[in-house]
């Protein structure tokens, strides 16, 4: 049996083509399921031998000293949003007999590329990527060589690939419509840096909700930038000060929300707040924090399951899965507008 | 120049021995620092060539298609305690020109071993391990072959190795002494499963503080088990119910504390709480949650720096670094004992 080497890994589809049978038949033979005639089975087995095909979950036994593995490229190891996502990917990997290796791009496109290619060089079977880059053509040779790749949280750039996203614009629209329904007209958006896909989509949702209600958006109500506490504090001071302060804040992710909660706790006048992303203990704060909750565990699980479907040889056009956000009203988003101080 | 292969990586110490010079001299030559005579430099360079020694941070340029990397074996990707620890390890790795690959043992000893050995097989230069296992002899061949290994958060088992810990018993003693100083006598400890090193050390600190104050510990005040919300809720119901409920809780880690905060928020009678581990927004809850704060970023940074010292060829006896915990009083730990209901 030829050794399976990175760059020449045959798929179930290759086996099916060589044996002149359907994919389901190959799957039945590989998994020892009934319903295949001895003749067909012999033909499939002969194609398997000729191509050196190995099912992913037996690779760890066959490759001496190696274990099956997949790689995960995150944006930030320290952002709690990615913790349940990582754990879900790992659980699916484990259920499929694979180890997970994770690393972080720290939001630097070159670093994402370096990390993804380093994982490929270490012969992972597949990659789940939270993109920092907007151009993934560097992965085309790896994908052509059989490294399954699924993008999660943000789409792939300039290549066609599986992607699992939250409906960011839809969630943002719902958040802002909720504030408008509670009487707010002067609503600010504080989001991440504008080149980040999710930040752009949430800004789009904010603008759409304002437009739907026939409300103008003053240019200085939109703040896109680093989500560091210092920057968010400064922006909030600007938005809540002056002669025409905003009465509500839509914060674009959990890092912004946590700082906004701190600032608003010190602020005299009540200000409404809806945050994108749920976070631990949001319900125990006073007021509880109203959020658009994503389901990061489901994002990770869906992406990993898609990855293992590809590794099992399922060959179909790249899929785009979009998961809804969920509004959870807890108090902060239901504060009515108060008069300027 | 012979290719550097896993299992035969020479260190600066080897170079120094072969050239008959001190380690500092080798370091000067390698780093291009002054203070070495041309003759000595020639001798060192000749030893470097003969042994195939390569500085870690140039390895990525020399090894075609490979990048320098280190591995991190965590206990749980989804525990926020490990987020700043991971990020600190990654920052030190990056500063040293290395990538970081992280994976989780999910507290299963066999999985820790599988992951650590899989990282070694993928030719990481070194490992930072949060142990799930209490026997690390399986790593001895890897360490002898030059894979630097540093343990963090919990000590290595049955081998002599670098380790970076928090003073868990000391921190627990301080937490419980703080509750005693506020008048409590009936104090419960809810900790992680007893085989976990940190859980055992925190229990020891609890017992020592009670003994120091001459207070008895009723056997049913000590609860060690899974830190799942259901289990912690059930234990709290037991400890806070009955005819002689406890008046204070010392919770053994942030997972327990977060559930305790939820349960106590619903409880009629005020109960004091001190938690081991700080957590985000602990200061914004009402009451603020008093904690013994560890410094997970410093744990990670210290461990990674120790690792790269080893990779730079520093050869000295294994070190044990113990970092102090810090009591942060915020309200929950200063609630006085109230009469039984």
XYZ file of C-alpha atoms in Angstrom:
682
model
C 0.000 0.000 0.000
C 1.559 3.308 -0.959
C 2.026 5.674 1.928
C -0.537 8.476 2.111
C 1.471 11.636 1.763
C 0.476 15.232 2.077
C -0.239 16.537 -1.397
C -1.500 13.307 -2.901
C -4.326 12.260 -0.648
C -7.059 10.502 -2.641
C -10.686 10.984 -1.699
C -13.683 8.656 -1.712
C -14.681 10.395 -4.901
C -11.440 9.295 -6.582
C -12.107 5.736 -5.448
C -15.659 5.900 -6.788
C -14.470 7.204 -10.157
C -11.782 4.541 -10.495
C -14.107 1.705 -9.480
C -16.912 3.048 -11.661
C -19.401 3.083 -8.784
C -21.291 5.733 -6.822
C -19.984 7.494 -3.729
C -22.522 5.750 -1.509
C -21.194 2.361 -2.607
C -17.643 3.331 -1.661
C -18.922 4.599 1.667
C -20.710 1.260 2.288
C -17.569 -0.737 1.583
C -15.341 1.506 3.689
C -17.765 1.420 6.600
C -18.539 -2.281 6.320
C -22.223 -1.671 5.671
C -24.376 -4.240 3.847
C -25.939 -3.834 0.381
C -22.877 -4.274 -1.848
C -22.334 -7.377 -4.004
C -19.029 -9.251 -3.492
C -18.008 -8.353 -7.051
C -18.569 -4.624 -6.552
C -16.833 -4.763 -3.180
C -13.800 -6.390 -4.822
C -13.732 -3.644 -7.462
C -13.920 -0.923 -4.776
C -11.229 -2.594 -2.675
C -8.976 -2.843 -5.672
C -9.449 0.896 -6.382
C -8.761 1.653 -2.697
C -5.507 -0.318 -2.884
C -4.444 1.197 -6.188
C -5.016 4.757 -4.989
C -3.797 4.233 -1.459
C -7.056 5.635 -0.128
C -7.446 5.629 3.632
C -10.393 6.712 5.679
C -9.486 9.634 7.845
C -10.292 7.974 11.152
C -8.098 4.980 10.482
C -5.172 7.114 9.342
C -3.953 7.486 12.886
C -3.524 3.761 13.220
C -1.949 3.332 9.808
C 0.477 6.240 9.914
C 3.090 5.055 12.360
C 3.900 7.641 14.989
C 1.307 10.047 13.618
C -2.188 10.895 14.678
C -4.968 12.343 12.587
C -5.342 16.051 13.219
C -7.048 19.220 12.068
C -5.988 22.833 12.557
C -7.929 25.845 13.811
C -6.795 29.389 13.067
C -8.466 31.846 15.423
C -8.384 35.606 15.579
C -7.590 35.984 19.280
C -6.987 33.266 21.877
C -8.079 35.635 24.641
C -11.479 36.667 23.251
C -14.105 34.675 25.183
C -16.293 34.552 22.060
C -13.873 32.019 20.575
C -13.731 29.743 23.637
C -16.984 27.846 23.010
C -16.286 27.910 19.262
C -12.881 26.269 19.827
C -14.270 23.726 22.227
C -17.027 22.759 19.791
C -14.513 22.272 16.972
C -12.401 20.157 19.304
C -15.356 18.009 20.354
C -16.260 17.254 16.741
C -12.587 16.527 15.989
C -12.415 14.124 18.904
C -15.616 12.369 17.858
C -13.926 11.841 14.483
C -10.706 10.484 15.994
C -8.706 13.647 15.326
C -6.652 15.974 17.487
C -7.078 19.732 17.201
C -4.206 22.206 16.993
C -5.223 25.841 17.419
C -3.322 29.063 16.913
C -4.138 32.742 16.632
C -3.581 35.265 13.875
C -3.935 38.191 16.290
C -5.891 39.798 13.443
C -2.757 40.044 11.254
C -3.346 38.707 7.692
C 0.285 37.601 7.203
C 0.167 35.714 10.454
C -3.015 33.887 9.457
C -1.267 32.750 6.287
C 1.902 31.732 8.117
C -0.095 29.745 10.664
C -2.392 28.064 8.122
C 0.531 26.996 5.944
C 2.543 25.834 8.955
C -0.403 23.625 9.958
C -0.572 22.244 6.398
C 3.181 21.553 6.482
C 2.539 19.543 9.646
C 0.090 17.452 7.687
C -3.221 18.347 9.239
C -6.089 16.785 7.326
C -8.108 19.978 7.300
C -8.392 23.550 8.521
C -11.077 25.630 10.193
C -10.206 29.294 9.759
C -11.541 32.489 11.332
C -10.085 34.775 8.675
C -7.980 37.835 9.389
C -7.067 38.071 5.705
C -9.387 38.994 2.844
C -7.447 37.032 0.234
C -7.181 33.264 0.638
C -5.764 32.364 -2.751
C -2.621 31.249 -0.916
C -4.651 28.220 0.240
C -5.660 27.071 -3.240
C -2.690 24.695 -3.713
C -3.310 23.172 -0.273
C -7.016 22.724 -0.954
C -6.283 21.219 -4.363
C -3.922 18.819 -2.602
C -6.774 17.615 -0.418
C -6.623 19.774 2.711
C -10.292 20.366 3.515
C -10.897 23.973 4.545
C -13.923 25.612 6.157
C -14.164 29.287 7.080
C -16.132 30.364 10.117
C -17.349 33.674 11.595
C -16.131 35.570 8.506
C -16.136 34.566 4.815
C -13.188 33.479 2.707
C -11.674 36.090 0.413
C -11.253 35.613 -3.354
C -11.770 31.837 -3.232
C -14.815 29.635 -3.239
C -15.047 27.674 0.015
C -17.374 26.443 2.730
C -18.294 29.157 5.205
C -20.377 29.284 8.390
C -21.489 32.728 9.548
C -23.871 34.490 11.857
C -26.354 36.764 10.090
C -24.497 39.844 11.303
C -26.446 42.458 9.369
C -29.760 40.882 10.367
C -28.783 40.742 14.039
C -27.620 44.354 13.993
C -30.862 45.437 12.324
C -32.829 43.719 15.067
C -30.745 45.355 17.819
C -31.206 48.860 16.437
C -34.904 48.327 15.622
C -35.328 47.273 19.269
C -33.807 50.553 20.481
C -35.963 52.515 18.027
C -39.063 50.662 19.259
C -38.194 51.861 22.768
C -38.265 55.456 21.598
C -34.631 56.164 20.704
C -33.729 58.378 17.752
C -30.146 59.335 18.552
C -28.392 55.954 18.517
C -24.639 55.445 18.210
C -22.787 52.442 16.821
C -19.380 51.542 18.271
C -17.803 48.773 16.230
C -14.518 47.077 15.464
C -12.130 48.329 12.772
C -13.907 48.806 9.439
C -11.860 46.287 7.406
C -13.191 43.446 9.597
C -16.054 41.726 7.798
C -18.315 41.285 10.829
C -17.822 44.942 11.797
C -18.831 46.084 8.320
C -21.895 43.851 8.277
C -23.051 45.072 11.680
C -22.611 48.664 10.554
C -24.718 47.842 7.495
C -27.488 46.452 9.728
C -27.358 49.566 11.921
C -27.722 51.854 8.890
C -30.531 49.727 7.426
C -32.541 49.815 10.662
C -32.147 53.585 10.926
C -33.145 53.998 7.270
C -36.139 51.656 7.706
C -37.389 53.941 10.487
C -36.697 57.062 8.436
C -34.072 58.256 10.929
C -30.980 60.169 9.884
C -27.527 58.982 11.005
C -25.164 61.779 12.004
C -21.633 60.926 10.845
C -20.210 61.273 14.354
C -22.590 58.599 15.714
C -20.578 55.890 13.961
C -17.331 54.907 15.657
C -15.219 52.153 14.103
C -11.834 51.376 15.564
C -9.835 49.263 17.985
C -11.898 47.637 20.726
C -9.373 48.453 23.437
C -10.898 49.859 26.654
C -9.086 53.196 26.263
C -10.385 53.798 22.758
C -13.951 52.753 23.581
C -13.955 54.950 26.710
C -12.820 57.962 24.714
C -15.457 57.372 22.053
C -18.195 56.976 24.666
C -17.120 60.220 26.364
C -17.482 61.954 23.007
C -20.852 60.362 22.167
C -22.362 60.970 25.616
C -20.959 64.492 26.008
C -21.576 67.699 24.111
C -24.871 69.464 23.618
C -26.620 66.682 21.715
C -25.574 63.381 23.275
C -26.925 60.088 21.978
C -29.506 58.327 24.158
C -28.613 54.768 23.158
C -25.550 52.734 22.214
C -25.389 49.719 19.942
C -22.030 48.086 20.707
C -20.560 45.963 17.944
C -19.016 43.110 19.938
C -18.485 41.752 23.430
C -15.178 43.605 23.937
C -16.916 46.939 23.283
C -19.955 45.976 25.355
C -17.939 45.132 28.455
C -16.246 48.537 28.401
C -19.570 50.263 27.664
C -21.126 48.544 30.697
C -18.316 49.926 32.870
C -18.625 53.449 31.486
C -22.423 53.530 31.704
C -22.292 52.288 35.322
C -20.421 55.524 36.163
C -22.631 57.722 33.994
C -25.301 59.864 35.709
C -27.948 59.884 32.975
C -29.370 56.455 32.029
C -28.305 55.403 28.539
C -29.740 52.400 26.696
C -27.346 49.682 25.504
C -27.705 46.678 23.229
C -24.575 44.633 22.573
C -23.727 42.243 19.762
C -22.568 38.929 21.356
C -23.751 37.511 24.651
C -21.288 37.225 27.545
C -21.104 35.456 30.874
C -22.990 37.132 33.732
C -24.701 39.645 31.417
C -27.964 38.646 33.123
C -26.671 39.310 36.648
C -25.597 42.904 36.047
C -27.982 45.725 37.063
C -29.488 46.436 34.616
C -29.077 43.127 32.822
C -27.459 43.659 29.438
C -29.658 43.234 26.375
C -27.762 41.471 23.600
C -27.960 39.893 20.198
C -26.620 36.457 21.118
C -24.643 34.530 18.589
C -24.204 30.804 19.128
C -20.417 30.383 18.910
C -20.582 26.702 19.878
C -23.008 26.067 17.022
C -20.803 28.051 14.621
C -17.819 25.885 15.575
C -19.767 22.630 15.524
C -21.323 23.363 12.144
C -17.962 24.319 10.631
C -16.223 21.225 11.991
C -19.005 18.913 10.863
C -18.793 20.417 7.382
C -15.034 19.835 7.464
C -15.367 16.156 8.357
C -18.021 15.686 5.675
C -15.426 16.922 3.190
C -12.791 14.635 4.720
C -15.183 11.729 4.337
C -15.111 12.441 0.627
C -18.415 14.258 0.229
C -17.958 16.346 -2.864
C -20.455 19.109 -3.526
C -20.337 22.837 -4.276
C -19.038 25.006 -1.420
C -21.762 25.778 1.070
C -22.609 29.004 2.870
C -24.429 28.435 6.160
C -25.850 31.461 7.953
C -27.049 31.156 11.545
C -29.489 33.663 13.060
C -28.698 35.859 16.062
C -31.156 35.981 18.956
C -32.241 39.101 20.795
C -32.210 38.619 24.582
C -33.879 41.531 26.379
C -32.562 41.971 29.940
C -33.075 45.618 30.811
C -30.304 47.772 29.361
C -31.877 47.808 25.908
C -35.310 48.753 27.258
C -34.264 51.961 29.016
C -36.281 54.834 27.483
C -34.538 57.916 26.125
C -33.892 60.506 28.820
C -33.576 64.226 28.315
C -30.132 65.637 27.715
C -28.435 66.582 31.003
C 25.680 21.409 7.343
C 23.771 18.388 8.650
C 20.049 18.870 8.810
C 18.681 19.478 12.298
C 16.360 16.599 12.955
C 13.998 15.926 15.779
C 15.829 13.766 18.301
C 19.342 15.046 17.704
C 19.143 18.766 18.249
C 22.398 20.090 19.741
C 22.284 22.860 22.331
C 24.550 25.810 23.026
C 25.917 23.752 25.882
C 27.052 21.056 23.441
C 28.743 23.723 21.356
C 30.451 25.149 24.438
C 31.695 21.711 25.518
C 33.057 20.866 22.076
C 34.759 24.261 21.649
C 36.080 24.172 25.193
C 34.625 27.582 26.044
C 31.931 28.895 28.370
C 28.256 29.211 27.480
C 28.422 33.013 27.488
C 31.146 32.902 24.813
C 28.982 30.738 22.560
C 26.082 33.098 23.144
C 28.267 36.098 22.169
C 29.332 34.434 18.935
C 25.824 33.318 18.038
C 24.373 36.749 18.747
C 27.215 38.661 17.097
C 28.154 40.420 20.326
C 31.687 41.805 20.875
C 34.249 40.516 23.394
C 35.393 37.318 21.682
C 38.865 36.954 20.102
C 38.948 35.902 16.431
C 40.643 32.629 17.432
C 37.957 31.719 19.964
C 35.236 32.723 17.536
C 36.746 30.414 14.895
C 36.774 27.548 17.428
C 33.117 28.175 18.327
C 32.081 28.434 14.679
C 33.838 25.197 13.928
C 31.982 23.466 16.796
C 28.692 24.965 15.536
C 29.353 23.556 12.062
C 30.464 20.149 13.345
C 27.381 19.745 15.546
C 24.923 21.354 13.171
C 23.830 23.740 15.914
C 21.245 26.309 14.939
C 19.760 29.065 17.006
C 16.074 28.543 17.460
C 14.984 31.829 15.905
C 16.880 31.214 12.704
C 15.573 27.684 12.351
C 12.515 28.890 10.497
C 14.651 30.391 7.773
C 16.960 27.396 7.542
C 14.392 24.635 7.592
C 12.825 24.873 4.169
C 9.048 24.844 4.313
C 9.032 24.710 8.082
C 8.573 27.324 10.733
C 9.783 27.270 14.300
C 6.987 26.358 16.678
C 6.120 25.438 20.238
C 3.144 23.538 21.592
C 0.749 24.344 24.408
C -1.352 21.644 26.069
C -4.219 23.194 28.009
C -6.838 21.660 30.237
C -9.902 23.295 28.684
C -10.090 25.653 25.711
C -13.337 27.099 27.035
C -12.187 28.050 30.555
C -11.587 31.822 30.529
C -8.744 31.363 33.041
C -6.621 29.906 30.242
C -7.338 32.679 27.704
C -4.823 35.235 29.020
C -2.386 32.404 29.811
C -2.557 31.190 26.201
C -2.223 34.660 24.801
C 0.835 35.377 26.950
C 2.515 32.164 25.807
C 1.729 33.103 22.220
C 3.141 36.612 22.619
C 6.426 35.267 23.984
C 6.527 32.672 21.188
C 5.995 35.386 18.598
C 8.716 37.581 20.120
C 11.009 34.576 19.715
C 10.034 33.962 16.090
C 7.923 30.893 16.857
C 4.350 29.909 16.140
C 2.172 28.442 18.872
C -0.029 25.379 18.443
C -2.479 24.799 21.299
C -4.718 21.881 22.136
C -6.748 20.714 25.091
C -6.605 17.574 27.185
C -10.153 18.088 28.465
C -8.714 16.926 31.803
C -8.119 13.388 30.460
C -4.580 12.121 31.216
C -4.394 9.870 28.126
C -5.424 12.776 25.964
C -2.716 15.018 27.401
C -0.158 12.361 26.504
C -1.571 11.837 23.027
C -1.562 15.577 22.348
C 1.929 16.213 23.770
C 3.437 13.356 21.767
C 1.572 14.395 18.613
C 3.055 17.890 18.985
C 6.531 16.357 19.425
C 5.999 14.215 16.315
C 5.216 17.457 14.472
C 8.613 18.740 15.547
C 7.750 21.513 17.923
C 10.862 22.856 19.624
C 9.265 22.852 23.049
C 6.118 22.309 25.071
C 4.240 24.258 27.714
C 1.912 21.874 29.525
C -0.988 22.399 31.933
C -0.974 18.834 33.214
C -4.018 16.615 33.396
C -1.816 13.607 34.108
C 0.186 12.968 37.290
C 2.848 10.877 35.562
C 4.975 12.534 32.886
C 7.617 9.850 32.445
C 6.263 9.393 28.927
C 7.968 12.710 28.091
C 11.436 11.687 29.249
C 12.584 10.424 25.818
C 11.323 13.619 24.173
C 13.026 15.836 26.733
C 16.260 13.849 26.422
C 16.003 14.381 22.663
C 15.964 18.130 23.206
C 12.279 19.083 23.404
C 12.242 21.765 26.083
C 9.281 21.309 28.431
C 7.822 23.629 31.048
C 4.806 22.831 33.215
C 2.436 25.580 34.266
C -0.488 25.920 36.699
C 0.144 22.405 38.043
C 3.413 20.522 38.632
C 4.888 17.704 36.578
C 4.396 14.175 37.898
C 7.265 11.744 38.567
C 9.803 13.735 36.540
C 12.032 16.679 37.327
C 11.079 19.674 35.184
C 10.564 23.427 35.153
C 7.261 24.438 36.667
C 5.438 27.752 37.173
C 2.624 27.775 39.713
C 0.421 30.051 41.752
C 0.806 29.629 45.511
C -2.542 27.871 45.717
C -2.414 26.850 49.372
C -1.250 30.328 50.395
C -3.997 32.027 48.420
C -6.648 29.719 49.854
C -5.359 30.354 53.377
C -5.686 34.092 52.802
C -9.237 33.725 51.414
C -10.451 31.716 54.386
C -8.602 33.862 56.947
C -10.379 36.859 55.394
C -13.790 35.230 55.952
C -12.808 34.304 59.528
C -11.685 37.906 60.157
C -15.178 38.997 59.130
C -16.714 36.810 61.820
C -17.447 33.558 59.962
C -17.029 30.188 61.686
C -19.122 27.916 59.473
C -17.313 28.157 56.140
C -17.698 25.697 53.259
C -15.193 24.877 50.533
C -16.467 23.915 47.073
C -13.588 22.748 44.915
C -12.742 20.827 41.785
C -12.264 17.061 41.744
C -9.774 15.939 44.417
C -7.179 14.394 42.068
C -6.524 17.825 40.524
C -3.406 19.314 42.067
C -4.704 22.885 42.401
C -7.929 21.622 44.004
C -5.960 19.638 46.581
C -3.688 22.581 47.380
C -6.617 24.963 47.828
C -8.301 22.452 50.143
C -5.059 22.288 52.127
C -5.039 26.092 52.469
C -8.667 26.050 53.605
C -7.939 23.451 56.284
C -4.809 25.281 57.449
C -6.652 28.596 57.856
C -9.415 26.917 59.838
C -6.862 25.116 62.024
C -4.877 28.347 62.531
C -8.044 29.941 63.928
C -8.819 26.911 66.072
C -12.020 26.225 64.120
C -13.322 22.715 63.461
C -14.193 21.638 59.902
C -17.343 19.531 59.650
C -16.832 16.821 56.997
C -19.898 17.925 55.041
C -18.506 21.464 54.596
C -15.983 20.179 52.073
C -17.347 19.512 48.590
C -14.961 18.310 45.893
C -16.325 17.301 42.510
C -17.142 18.376 38.982
C -17.496 22.130 38.527
C -20.577 21.816 36.335
C -23.413 24.242 37.226
C -25.784 21.398 38.155
C -23.387 19.806 40.604
C -22.391 23.116 42.213
C -26.054 24.149 42.541
C -26.909 20.884 44.272
C -23.978 21.222 46.663
C -24.890 24.820 47.496
C -28.495 23.809 48.185
C -27.177 21.226 50.636
C -24.684 23.593 52.318
C -27.158 26.482 52.622
C -30.093 24.337 53.696
C -30.719 22.209 56.769
C -30.725 23.315 60.369
C -27.104 24.469 60.517
C -26.278 26.124 57.185
C -22.850 27.611 56.523
C -22.605 31.410 56.530
C -19.769 31.692 54.014
C -18.520 29.946 50.882
C -14.955 29.686 49.641
C -15.260 28.629 45.989
C -12.269 26.838 44.548
C -12.174 28.245 41.011
C -13.899 30.646 38.645
C -16.298 27.993 37.270
C -17.604 27.324 40.793
C -17.687 31.030 41.664
C -19.827 31.984 38.669
C -22.451 29.404 39.625
C -22.236 30.415 43.297
C -22.875 34.058 42.324
C -26.021 32.974 40.473
C -27.298 30.837 43.342
C -26.552 33.448 46.022
C -28.328 36.135 43.956
C -31.518 34.068 44.363
C -30.885 33.256 48.037
C -32.827 35.181 50.679
C -30.265 35.218 53.494
C -26.977 37.015 52.666
C -24.072 34.571 52.407
C -20.430 35.633 52.168
C -18.383 34.464 49.175
C -14.701 34.530 48.306
C -13.663 32.918 45.021
C -10.309 31.617 43.869
C -9.548 33.238 40.451
C -10.652 36.653 39.312
C -13.132 36.959 36.438
C -14.369 39.649 34.103
C -17.050 41.973 35.535
C -16.624 40.604 39.081
C -16.363 44.232 40.200
C -19.629 45.297 38.529
C -21.839 42.707 40.216
C -23.825 43.742 43.326
C -22.171 42.918 45.650
C -18.819 42.909 43.880
C -17.189 39.507 44.195
C -14.183 39.227 46.488
C -11.528 36.988 44.978
C -8.024 35.663 45.257
C -6.744 36.796 41.862
C -4.170 34.729 40.082
C -2.199 36.335 37.269
C -2.726 33.874 34.407
C -0.944 36.136 31.906
C 2.114 36.220 34.166
C 1.938 32.437 34.634
C 1.945 31.968 30.862
C 4.619 34.588 30.218
C 6.925 33.202 32.901
C 6.520 29.632 31.624
C 7.159 30.628 28.000
C 10.196 32.721 28.931
C 11.611 29.794 30.861
C 10.992 27.596 27.803
C 12.870 29.905 25.458
C 15.752 30.185 27.954
C 16.026 26.403 27.693
C 15.802 26.568 23.904
C 18.592 29.140 23.922
C 20.722 26.465 25.535
C 20.618 27.640 29.155
C 21.339 24.535 31.153
C 20.586 24.617 34.870
C 18.652 22.519 37.357
C 14.854 22.535 36.818
C 13.271 25.580 38.404
C 10.079 25.909 40.408
C 8.587 29.395 40.247
C 5.674 30.185 42.553
C 3.642 33.355 42.014
C 1.516 34.844 44.813
C -2.246 35.266 44.627
C -3.759 38.652 45.484
C -6.861 39.198 47.601
C -9.224 41.722 46.015
C -12.012 42.744 48.433
C -15.140 43.899 46.594
C -18.041 43.258 48.940
C -19.117 39.611 48.780
C -16.321 38.489 51.096
C -17.032 41.195 53.653
C -20.662 40.260 54.335
C -20.956 39.416 58.068
C -22.446 36.119 59.213
C -26.228 36.304 59.462
C -28.390 34.238 61.761
C -29.703 30.959 60.465
C -33.107 31.404 58.785
